[in-house]
Amino acid sequence: MSFDVDIEVRRGDRTISCAFKSPRGITVLFGPSGAGKTSVLEALAGIVKPERGHIAVAGRTLFDADQGIDLAPEKRGCGYVFQDSRLFPHRSVRANLLYGWRLQPAERRLIAPELAIGFLGIGHLLDRMPRSLSGGEAQRVAIGRALLSGPQFILMDEPLASLDASRRAEILTLIERIRDELGLPIAYVSHERGEVDRLADTIVPIGLPD
Amino acid sequence: MILSEVEWQIVALSLKVSAVAIFGALPISFVLAWVLARKHFAGKVLLDALVHLPLVVPPVVTGWLLLIVFGNNGPAGRWLEQTFGLQFMFRWTGAALAAAIMALPLMVRAMRLSIEAVDRKLEIAARTLGAGPWRTFFEITLPLAFPGVLAGMVLGFARSIGEFGATITFVSNIPGETRTLPLAIYAALQMPGNEADATRLAVVSVVLSLLALIVSETLARRSMRERGGHVL
């Protein structure tokens, strides 16, 4: 079981309920803007605390309200790719990529930096500063940074939102390779039908309240 | 321009007083700035007002309050002397204390703005990458707020170099001990015929303040270019 989630998250003045179990591959949280998809992802990452329920990923309990388990974000081992790439502006591309990598013990590291850099095609960007990157370049670096942090699962929040069509196809292919070659559970937030049809092994609809 | 030995001593004393004041006020200012920027609590408005008080109260009042609290018979003054052997009244340390209090609001303001300008989403990103709260603070928040911290220090330094009212009230105008640049200029102007002395010292204070501003501008610009960080 990749994801075993049953939670209620408060967001402003309403409560989002979300429950799903997904066997493997990519789980797409699908729904209109403002439905609370990002809140669910943030709960998986430990950024927001659910009101009740439990979260387990790949058999590991990250949150359980009844048992009083609530792992800090840095203890959850999630590779979070944000909608805005959130690269650290005061560090070079290389330092951004290696930020999580150097914090991990060797046995937790999934792939070598050279491999990830080649895989993402960002070797020529290493000495640049993030603000000189295009949207597509920044998002590839952000994906690399998440992969190199030795994640046990990947969270992606509309990673294609800021990209043009040709870049989108490129990143979609990358995401499929991550799924197939690294075998990591991936939770993917989207409101685009096309992405859902192409990527989803499991679809979790998240709707607006009636 | 040639300064006499006494005048060099005045300049050296001013620099020493200001440097001690700024580095002493730095940790307190940063903590206050952090609390005001990030925390929400009852009484925050009051704390904010208290921090700003030295900016709006007449400096002579601040000096007098310092005398009451940190004087040899004041509650804090007596305790500090008995515990650490630290004396403020009529000492250069008192001048540094007065300068620190007067510089504090400016330092807190600059640092608070720069802390508020740090994108907290970047801190969250660092946490998901495996950094604990302290590592996140030292590797993400502090470097991004650094230009503002520096700007606050330089602003505070410039304010300290010019401090007059609270200093003369608290520690008097003692040559070699508490007679900093502004106090020396004041003393020179008290006696007729000393305009030349006053002018030389005035030029020195203008140059020092100007240097401080140029240094802060240069550092801020450089770090803006390199880091894409924030300055006030």
Tab-separated table of C-alpha atoms in Angstrom:
chain	number	residue	atom	x	y	z
A	1	MET	CA	0.000	0.000	0.000
A	2	SER	CA	1.533	3.348	-1.052
A	3	PHE	CA	-0.810	5.779	0.613
A	4	ASP	CA	-3.258	5.084	3.400
A	5	VAL	CA	-4.886	8.392	4.250
A	6	ASP	CA	-8.020	9.313	6.151
A	7	ILE	CA	-7.967	12.874	7.465
A	8	GLU	CA	-9.891	16.036	8.119
A	9	VAL	CA	-7.999	19.288	7.557
A	10	ARG	CA	-9.223	22.720	8.587
A	11	ARG	CA	-8.702	25.372	5.987
A	12	GLY	CA	-10.014	28.791	6.952
A	13	ASP	CA	-13.604	28.288	8.027
A	14	ARG	CA	-14.256	24.946	6.389
A	15	THR	CA	-13.113	21.362	6.839
A	16	ILE	CA	-11.765	19.196	4.035
A	17	SER	CA	-12.331	15.481	4.419
A	18	CYS	CA	-10.122	13.231	2.405
A	19	ALA	CA	-9.752	9.443	2.535
A	20	PHE	CA	-7.989	7.203	0.068
A	21	LYS	CA	-5.880	4.081	-0.222
A	22	SER	CA	-3.767	3.627	-3.279
A	23	PRO	CA	-1.791	0.509	-4.189
A	24	ARG	CA	1.177	1.955	-6.097
A	25	GLY	CA	2.298	4.431	-8.742
A	26	ILE	CA	0.857	7.900	-9.061
A	27	THR	CA	-2.123	9.007	-7.005
A	28	VAL	CA	-3.693	12.121	-8.469
A	29	LEU	CA	-5.667	14.409	-6.191
A	30	PHE	CA	-8.044	15.910	-8.707
A	31	GLY	CA	-10.461	18.764	-8.304
A	32	PRO	CA	-11.219	22.421	-9.023
A	33	SER	CA	-9.069	25.292	-7.710
A	34	GLY	CA	-9.827	26.134	-4.105
A	35	ALA	CA	-11.094	22.647	-3.273
A	36	GLY	CA	-8.263	22.106	-0.789
A	37	LYS	CA	-5.983	19.766	-2.744
A	38	THR	CA	-2.869	21.598	-1.592
A	39	SER	CA	-4.038	21.424	2.035
A	40	VAL	CA	-4.183	17.636	1.779
A	41	LEU	CA	-0.667	17.568	0.314
A	42	GLU	CA	0.571	19.850	3.103
A	43	ALA	CA	-0.960	17.512	5.648
A	44	LEU	CA	0.951	14.596	4.068
A	45	ALA	CA	4.159	16.645	4.322
A	46	GLY	CA	3.526	17.660	7.945
A	47	ILE	CA	3.172	21.362	7.140
A	48	VAL	CA	-0.410	21.525	8.413
A	49	LYS	CA	-1.800	19.329	11.136
A	50	PRO	CA	-5.071	17.486	10.449
A	51	GLU	CA	-7.926	17.783	12.939
A	52	ARG	CA	-8.253	14.018	13.094
A	53	GLY	CA	-7.396	10.814	11.262
A	54	HIS	CA	-4.239	9.071	10.144
A	55	ILE	CA	-1.616	9.156	7.398
A	56	ALA	CA	0.597	6.199	6.487
A	57	VAL	CA	2.864	6.040	3.466
A	58	ALA	CA	4.523	2.819	2.316
A	59	GLY	CA	3.579	1.178	5.608
A	60	ARG	CA	5.056	3.927	7.782
A	61	THR	CA	2.711	5.922	10.030
A	62	LEU	CA	3.443	9.659	9.712
A	63	PHE	CA	0.405	10.938	11.565
A	64	ASP	CA	-2.149	9.355	13.826
A	65	ALA	CA	-4.353	11.592	15.940
A	66	ASP	CA	-5.520	8.742	18.198
A	67	GLN	CA	-2.009	7.445	18.901
A	68	GLY	CA	-0.545	10.959	19.209
A	69	ILE	CA	1.867	10.443	16.309
A	70	ASP	CA	2.791	13.564	14.332
A	71	LEU	CA	6.187	13.460	12.641
A	72	ALA	CA	7.874	16.802	11.900
A	73	PRO	CA	8.241	17.629	8.179
A	74	GLU	CA	11.987	16.923	8.241
A	75	LYS	CA	11.334	13.435	9.652
A	76	ARG	CA	8.769	12.358	7.035
A	77	GLY	CA	11.075	11.806	4.093
A	78	CYS	CA	8.849	13.482	1.534
A	79	GLY	CA	10.199	15.008	-1.643
A	80	TYR	CA	7.899	17.992	-2.109
A	81	VAL	CA	7.824	19.689	-5.499
A	82	PHE	CA	5.955	22.955	-5.043
A	83	GLN	CA	3.902	24.794	-7.608
A	84	ASP	CA	6.356	27.693	-7.360
A	85	SER	CA	9.745	26.000	-7.409
A	86	ARG	CA	10.840	27.593	-4.076
A	87	LEU	CA	14.542	27.405	-4.852
A	88	PHE	CA	16.674	29.145	-2.230
A	89	PRO	CA	17.553	32.498	-3.845
A	90	HIS	CA	20.831	32.930	-1.943
A	91	ARG	CA	22.293	29.594	-3.041
A	92	SER	CA	23.522	28.396	-6.424
A	93	VAL	CA	21.696	25.717	-8.378
A	94	ARG	CA	24.325	23.214	-7.229
A	95	ALA	CA	23.841	24.140	-3.553
A	96	ASN	CA	20.074	23.940	-3.980
A	97	LEU	CA	20.315	20.469	-5.489
A	98	LEU	CA	22.583	19.215	-2.731
A	99	TYR	CA	20.700	20.884	0.131
A	100	GLY	CA	18.698	17.824	1.164
A	101	TRP	CA	21.259	15.327	-0.158
A	102	ARG	CA	23.989	16.327	2.276
A	103	LEU	CA	21.512	16.105	5.199
A	104	GLN	CA	20.825	12.436	4.512
A	105	PRO	CA	22.911	9.495	5.724
A	106	ALA	CA	24.424	7.609	2.778
A	107	GLU	CA	22.026	4.669	3.004
A	108	ARG	CA	18.977	6.929	2.654
A	109	ARG	CA	20.197	8.505	-0.590
A	110	LEU	CA	18.312	7.215	-3.593
A	111	ILE	CA	20.449	8.368	-6.473
A	112	ALA	CA	23.817	10.007	-6.998
A	113	PRO	CA	23.794	13.729	-7.823
A	114	GLU	CA	25.542	13.142	-11.198
A	115	LEU	CA	22.796	10.716	-12.162
A	116	ALA	CA	19.983	13.077	-11.208
A	117	ILE	CA	21.693	15.991	-12.957
A	118	GLY	CA	22.064	13.989	-16.158
A	119	PHE	CA	18.535	12.597	-15.895
A	120	LEU	CA	17.076	16.111	-15.567
A	121	GLY	CA	19.414	17.707	-18.108
A	122	ILE	CA	20.539	20.515	-15.792
A	123	GLY	CA	24.322	20.033	-15.890
A	124	HIS	CA	24.855	23.396	-17.597
A	125	LEU	CA	22.937	25.275	-14.859
A	126	LEU	CA	24.906	24.222	-11.781
A	127	ASP	CA	26.806	27.472	-11.216
A	128	ARG	CA	23.847	29.761	-11.943
A	129	MET	CA	21.735	31.497	-9.303
A	130	PRO	CA	18.054	30.494	-9.203
A	131	ARG	CA	16.684	33.862	-10.266
A	132	SER	CA	18.433	33.619	-13.627
A	133	LEU	CA	16.582	30.400	-14.478
A	134	SER	CA	13.506	30.092	-16.686
A	135	GLY	CA	10.355	28.524	-15.223
A	136	GLY	CA	11.067	25.130	-16.772
A	137	GLU	CA	14.708	25.121	-15.649
A	138	ALA	CA	13.735	26.117	-12.108
A	139	GLN	CA	11.117	23.378	-11.929
A	140	ARG	CA	13.598	20.739	-13.122
A	141	VAL	CA	16.078	21.871	-10.463
A	142	ALA	CA	13.286	21.734	-7.864
A	143	ILE	CA	12.449	18.168	-8.898
A	144	GLY	CA	16.142	17.272	-8.695
A	145	ARG	CA	16.425	18.822	-5.241
A	146	ALA	CA	13.435	16.792	-4.022
A	147	LEU	CA	14.758	13.525	-5.524
A	148	LEU	CA	18.210	14.040	-4.032
A	149	SER	CA	16.835	14.567	-0.520
A	150	GLY	CA	16.421	10.793	-0.231
A	151	PRO	CA	12.620	10.818	-0.201
A	152	GLN	CA	10.472	7.807	0.587
A	153	PHE	CA	7.607	9.349	-1.346
A	154	ILE	CA	7.075	12.301	-3.672
A	155	LEU	CA	4.477	15.074	-3.418
A	156	MET	CA	3.872	17.243	-6.467
A	157	ASP	CA	1.635	20.305	-6.396
A	158	GLU	CA	0.713	21.245	-9.970
A	159	PRO	CA	4.369	21.193	-11.017
A	160	LEU	CA	3.433	22.130	-14.593
A	161	ALA	CA	1.387	25.212	-13.685
A	162	SER	CA	4.023	27.795	-14.594
A	163	LEU	CA	5.288	26.066	-17.753
A	164	ASP	CA	4.510	26.363	-21.460
A	165	ALA	CA	3.268	23.395	-23.510
A	166	SER	CA	6.609	22.031	-24.749
A	167	ARG	CA	8.123	22.172	-21.241
A	168	ARG	CA	5.056	20.442	-19.839
A	169	ALA	CA	5.522	17.413	-22.058
A	170	GLU	CA	9.164	17.243	-21.018
A	171	ILE	CA	8.404	17.343	-17.271
A	172	LEU	CA	5.526	14.854	-17.648
A	173	THR	CA	7.948	12.386	-19.217
A	174	LEU	CA	10.349	12.978	-16.333
A	175	ILE	CA	7.622	12.272	-13.788
A	176	GLU	CA	6.771	8.993	-15.516
A	177	ARG	CA	10.435	8.001	-15.456
A	178	ILE	CA	10.614	8.792	-11.729
A	179	ARG	CA	7.615	6.533	-11.182
A	180	ASP	CA	8.964	3.693	-13.327
A	181	GLU	CA	12.664	3.820	-12.496
A	182	LEU	CA	12.633	4.795	-8.813
A	183	GLY	CA	9.370	3.109	-7.891
A	184	LEU	CA	8.435	5.823	-5.385
A	185	PRO	CA	4.843	6.480	-4.343
A	186	ILE	CA	3.805	9.811	-5.839
A	187	ALA	CA	0.890	12.023	-4.832
A	188	TYR	CA	0.165	14.535	-7.563
A	189	VAL	CA	-2.199	17.492	-7.342
A	190	SER	CA	-3.860	18.670	-10.517
A	191	HIS	CA	-6.970	20.303	-11.930
A	192	GLU	CA	-6.108	19.420	-15.559
A	193	ARG	CA	-8.048	16.512	-17.061
A	194	GLY	CA	-5.208	15.739	-19.507
A	195	GLU	CA	-2.592	15.276	-16.800
A	196	VAL	CA	-4.949	13.076	-14.819
A	197	ASP	CA	-5.676	10.774	-17.783
A	198	ARG	CA	-2.014	10.432	-18.574
A	199	LEU	CA	-0.524	9.992	-15.097
A	200	ALA	CA	-3.087	8.615	-12.708
A	201	ASP	CA	-2.938	5.073	-11.411
A	202	THR	CA	-5.411	6.124	-8.724
A	203	ILE	CA	-7.710	9.148	-8.887
A	204	VAL	CA	-8.853	10.853	-5.692
A	205	PRO	CA	-11.548	13.446	-6.452
A	206	ILE	CA	-11.573	16.424	-4.114
A	207	GLY	CA	-14.611	18.577	-4.593
A	208	LEU	CA	-15.917	21.894	-3.406
A	209	PRO	CA	-18.609	21.740	-0.736
A	210	ASP	CA	-22.162	21.887	-2.131
B	1	MET	CA	43.611	67.713	8.349
B	2	ILE	CA	45.749	67.224	11.451
B	3	LEU	CA	44.119	66.231	14.737
B	4	SER	CA	45.814	66.653	18.079
B	5	GLU	CA	46.465	63.674	20.323
B	6	VAL	CA	43.491	64.584	22.507
B	7	GLU	CA	41.253	64.798	19.463
B	8	TRP	CA	42.368	61.343	18.275
B	9	GLN	CA	41.512	60.031	21.718
B	10	ILE	CA	38.039	61.528	21.378
B	11	VAL	CA	37.583	59.835	18.011
B	12	ALA	CA	38.861	56.514	19.397
B	13	LEU	CA	36.541	56.769	22.420
B	14	SER	CA	33.565	57.520	20.158
B	15	LEU	CA	34.326	54.484	17.995
B	16	LYS	CA	34.781	52.265	21.049
B	17	VAL	CA	31.540	53.445	22.678
B	18	SER	CA	29.563	52.983	19.455
B	19	ALA	CA	31.048	49.577	18.630
B	20	VAL	CA	30.329	48.224	22.126
B	21	ALA	CA	26.829	49.737	21.979
B	22	ILE	CA	25.994	48.159	18.613
B	23	PHE	CA	27.384	44.710	19.328
B	24	GLY	CA	25.741	44.728	22.750
B	25	ALA	CA	22.394	45.800	21.287
B	26	LEU	CA	22.626	43.349	18.361
B	27	PRO	CA	21.335	40.137	19.987
B	28	ILE	CA	18.588	41.968	21.908
B	29	SER	CA	17.503	43.862	18.787
B	30	PHE	CA	17.410	40.703	16.722
B	31	VAL	CA	15.326	38.805	19.265
B	32	LEU	CA	12.919	41.765	19.581
B	33	ALA	CA	12.715	42.075	15.793
B	34	TRP	CA	12.044	38.347	15.492
B	35	VAL	CA	9.324	38.382	18.125
B	36	LEU	CA	7.648	41.444	16.569
B	37	ALA	CA	7.882	40.018	13.044
B	38	ARG	CA	6.807	36.437	13.701
B	39	LYS	CA	4.866	36.122	16.962
B	40	HIS	CA	1.323	37.086	17.797
B	41	PHE	CA	0.547	37.634	21.454
B	42	ALA	CA	-1.399	39.889	23.787
B	43	GLY	CA	0.602	43.030	24.533
B	44	LYS	CA	2.469	43.057	21.215
B	45	VAL	CA	1.350	46.640	20.573
B	46	LEU	CA	2.734	47.616	23.974
B	47	LEU	CA	6.085	45.921	23.328
B	48	ASP	CA	6.293	47.631	19.945
B	49	ALA	CA	5.606	51.007	21.573
B	50	LEU	CA	8.196	50.386	24.310
B	51	VAL	CA	10.863	49.533	21.732
B	52	HIS	CA	10.136	52.769	19.894
B	53	LEU	CA	10.057	54.908	23.026
B	54	PRO	CA	13.700	56.110	22.833
B	55	LEU	CA	12.944	57.394	19.342
B	56	VAL	CA	10.172	59.738	20.495
B	57	VAL	CA	10.972	60.589	24.127
B	58	PRO	CA	13.319	63.592	24.596
B	59	PRO	CA	16.833	62.105	24.957
B	60	VAL	CA	17.313	64.024	28.196
B	61	VAL	CA	14.414	62.048	29.670
B	62	THR	CA	15.956	58.758	28.521
B	63	GLY	CA	19.244	59.813	30.128
B	64	TRP	CA	17.520	60.698	33.367
B	65	LEU	CA	15.663	57.348	33.413
B	66	LEU	CA	18.974	55.570	32.842
B	67	LEU	CA	20.391	57.504	35.791
B	68	ILE	CA	17.498	56.378	37.994
B	69	VAL	CA	17.671	52.724	36.928
B	70	PHE	CA	21.373	52.180	36.206
B	71	GLY	CA	22.878	54.818	38.528
B	72	ASN	CA	24.957	53.649	41.504
B	73	ASN	CA	21.845	53.676	43.694
B	74	GLY	CA	19.435	52.506	41.017
B	75	PRO	CA	18.002	48.972	41.252
B	76	ALA	CA	19.702	47.624	38.110
B	77	GLY	CA	22.876	49.650	38.695
B	78	ARG	CA	23.396	48.378	42.237
B	79	TRP	CA	22.743	44.767	41.259
B	80	LEU	CA	25.117	44.910	38.278
B	81	GLU	CA	27.861	46.416	40.413
B	82	GLN	CA	27.496	43.876	43.206
B	83	THR	CA	27.210	40.903	40.836
B	84	PHE	CA	29.598	41.731	37.996
B	85	GLY	CA	31.468	44.790	39.309
B	86	LEU	CA	29.994	46.658	36.350
B	87	GLN	CA	29.572	50.423	36.760
B	88	PHE	CA	27.801	52.733	34.369
B	89	MET	CA	27.524	56.148	36.023
B	90	PHE	CA	30.191	58.590	34.775
B	91	ARG	CA	31.903	55.729	32.885
B	92	TRP	CA	32.375	55.065	29.166
B	93	THR	CA	30.319	51.891	29.684
B	94	GLY	CA	27.395	54.153	30.600
B	95	ALA	CA	27.919	56.119	27.390
B	96	ALA	CA	27.785	52.818	25.496
B	97	LEU	CA	24.584	51.842	27.335
B	98	ALA	CA	22.956	55.181	26.482
B	99	ALA	CA	24.041	54.855	22.835
B	100	ALA	CA	22.708	51.277	22.702
B	101	ILE	CA	19.299	52.316	24.070
B	102	MET	CA	19.065	55.177	21.576
B	103	ALA	CA	20.121	52.957	18.648
B	104	LEU	CA	17.825	50.076	19.584
B	105	PRO	CA	14.614	51.284	17.884
B	106	LEU	CA	16.385	51.885	14.567
B	107	MET	CA	18.078	48.493	14.696
B	108	VAL	CA	14.863	46.666	15.581
B	109	ARG	CA	12.942	48.422	12.791
B	110	ALA	CA	15.432	47.508	10.069
B	111	MET	CA	15.791	43.919	11.250
B	112	ARG	CA	12.056	43.436	11.675
B	113	LEU	CA	11.368	44.559	8.108
B	114	SER	CA	13.985	42.195	6.730
B	115	ILE	CA	12.673	39.251	8.770
B	116	GLU	CA	9.125	40.004	7.622
B	117	ALA	CA	10.362	40.043	4.022
B	118	VAL	CA	11.738	36.501	4.238
B	119	ASP	CA	9.411	34.186	2.313
B	120	ARG	CA	8.269	31.594	4.826
B	121	LYS	CA	7.530	29.187	2.007
B	122	LEU	CA	11.296	28.829	1.602
B	123	GLU	CA	11.574	27.793	5.246
B	124	ILE	CA	8.873	25.185	4.692
B	125	ALA	CA	10.748	23.916	1.633
B	126	ALA	CA	13.903	23.517	3.755
B	127	ARG	CA	11.965	21.558	6.367
B	128	THR	CA	10.609	19.124	3.754
B	129	LEU	CA	14.190	18.625	2.541
B	130	GLY	CA	15.204	17.393	5.982
B	131	ALA	CA	16.388	20.519	7.805
B	132	GLY	CA	15.229	20.947	11.413
B	133	PRO	CA	13.952	24.305	12.703
B	134	TRP	CA	17.399	25.547	13.863
B	135	ARG	CA	19.199	24.546	10.699
B	136	THR	CA	16.428	26.219	8.708
B	137	PHE	CA	16.921	29.380	10.750
B	138	PHE	CA	20.689	29.518	10.284
B	139	GLU	CA	20.811	28.415	6.650
B	140	ILE	CA	17.698	30.028	5.187
B	141	THR	CA	16.110	32.713	7.375
B	142	LEU	CA	19.233	34.399	8.735
B	143	PRO	CA	21.130	34.644	5.414
B	144	LEU	CA	18.030	36.050	3.693
B	145	ALA	CA	17.471	38.584	6.482
B	146	PHE	CA	21.177	39.413	6.707
B	147	PRO	CA	21.187	42.584	4.570
B	148	GLY	CA	18.567	44.068	6.904
B	149	VAL	CA	20.551	43.035	9.983
B	150	LEU	CA	23.589	44.761	8.524
B	151	ALA	CA	21.589	47.852	7.584
B	152	GLY	CA	20.236	47.978	11.141
B	153	MET	CA	23.726	47.771	12.590
B	154	VAL	CA	25.093	50.552	10.401
B	155	LEU	CA	22.074	52.746	11.090
B	156	GLY	CA	22.504	52.088	14.803
B	157	PHE	CA	26.215	52.873	14.550
B	158	ALA	CA	25.510	56.210	12.890
B	159	ARG	CA	22.941	56.994	15.574
B	160	SER	CA	25.400	56.025	18.345
B	161	ILE	CA	28.198	58.217	16.954
B	162	GLY	CA	25.814	61.179	17.100
B	163	GLU	CA	24.271	60.417	20.503
B	164	PHE	CA	24.292	63.463	22.795
B	165	GLY	CA	21.339	64.154	25.086
B	166	ALA	CA	20.959	60.851	26.918
B	167	THR	CA	24.729	60.497	27.215
B	168	ILE	CA	25.449	63.900	28.775
B	169	THR	CA	22.536	63.462	31.186
B	170	PHE	CA	23.524	59.951	32.252
B	171	VAL	CA	27.328	60.003	32.322
B	172	SER	CA	28.170	63.726	32.124
B	173	ASN	CA	30.955	65.141	29.937
B	174	ILE	CA	34.202	63.779	31.366
B	175	PRO	CA	37.314	64.164	29.188
B	176	GLY	CA	38.889	60.804	28.355
B	177	GLU	CA	35.989	58.830	29.860
B	178	THR	CA	32.642	59.943	28.460
B	179	ARG	CA	33.554	62.863	26.169
B	180	THR	CA	32.583	61.466	22.755
B	181	LEU	CA	32.588	63.547	19.551
B	182	PRO	CA	29.277	65.397	20.020
B	183	LEU	CA	30.066	66.110	23.670
B	184	ALA	CA	33.523	67.389	22.727
B	185	ILE	CA	32.033	69.672	20.082
B	186	TYR	CA	29.533	70.951	22.631
B	187	ALA	CA	32.341	71.579	25.154
B	188	ALA	CA	34.417	73.417	22.537
B	189	LEU	CA	31.494	75.673	21.673
B	190	GLN	CA	30.958	76.587	25.334
B	191	MET	CA	34.117	78.661	25.309
B	192	PRO	CA	34.639	81.546	22.887
B	193	GLY	CA	37.495	81.221	20.390
B	194	ASN	CA	37.327	77.440	20.038
B	195	GLU	CA	35.473	77.420	16.712
B	196	ALA	CA	38.476	75.902	14.929
B	197	ASP	CA	38.524	72.916	17.329
B	198	ALA	CA	34.773	72.470	16.987
B	199	THR	CA	35.044	72.604	13.190
B	200	ARG	CA	37.704	69.888	13.035
B	201	LEU	CA	35.672	67.579	15.260
B	202	ALA	CA	32.493	68.354	13.338
B	203	VAL	CA	34.206	67.417	10.067
B	204	VAL	CA	35.321	64.134	11.647
B	205	SER	CA	31.765	63.265	12.732
B	206	VAL	CA	30.363	64.097	9.309
B	207	VAL	CA	33.016	61.911	7.648
B	208	LEU	CA	32.330	59.007	10.036
B	209	SER	CA	28.580	59.141	9.458
B	210	LEU	CA	29.079	59.415	5.707
B	211	LEU	CA	31.433	56.430	5.718
B	212	ALA	CA	28.929	54.366	7.664
B	213	LEU	CA	26.183	55.161	5.153
B	214	ILE	CA	28.403	54.398	2.153
B	215	VAL	CA	29.515	51.097	3.678
B	216	SER	CA	25.924	50.062	4.395
B	217	GLU	CA	24.754	51.028	0.895
B	218	THR	CA	27.603	49.135	-0.760
B	219	LEU	CA	27.112	46.006	1.321
B	220	ALA	CA	23.359	46.088	0.818
B	221	ARG	CA	23.694	46.493	-2.953
B	222	ARG	CA	26.260	43.737	-3.226
B	223	SER	CA	24.182	41.293	-1.236
B	224	MET	CA	21.065	42.236	-3.225
B	225	ARG	CA	22.942	41.401	-6.425
B	226	GLU	CA	24.365	38.151	-5.139
B	227	ARG	CA	21.483	36.753	-3.186
B	228	GLY	CA	18.402	38.416	-4.493
B	229	GLY	CA	17.754	39.066	-0.811
B	230	HIS	CA	15.892	41.843	0.866
B	231	VAL	CA	16.954	45.229	2.181
B	232	LEU	CA	14.589	47.598	3.938
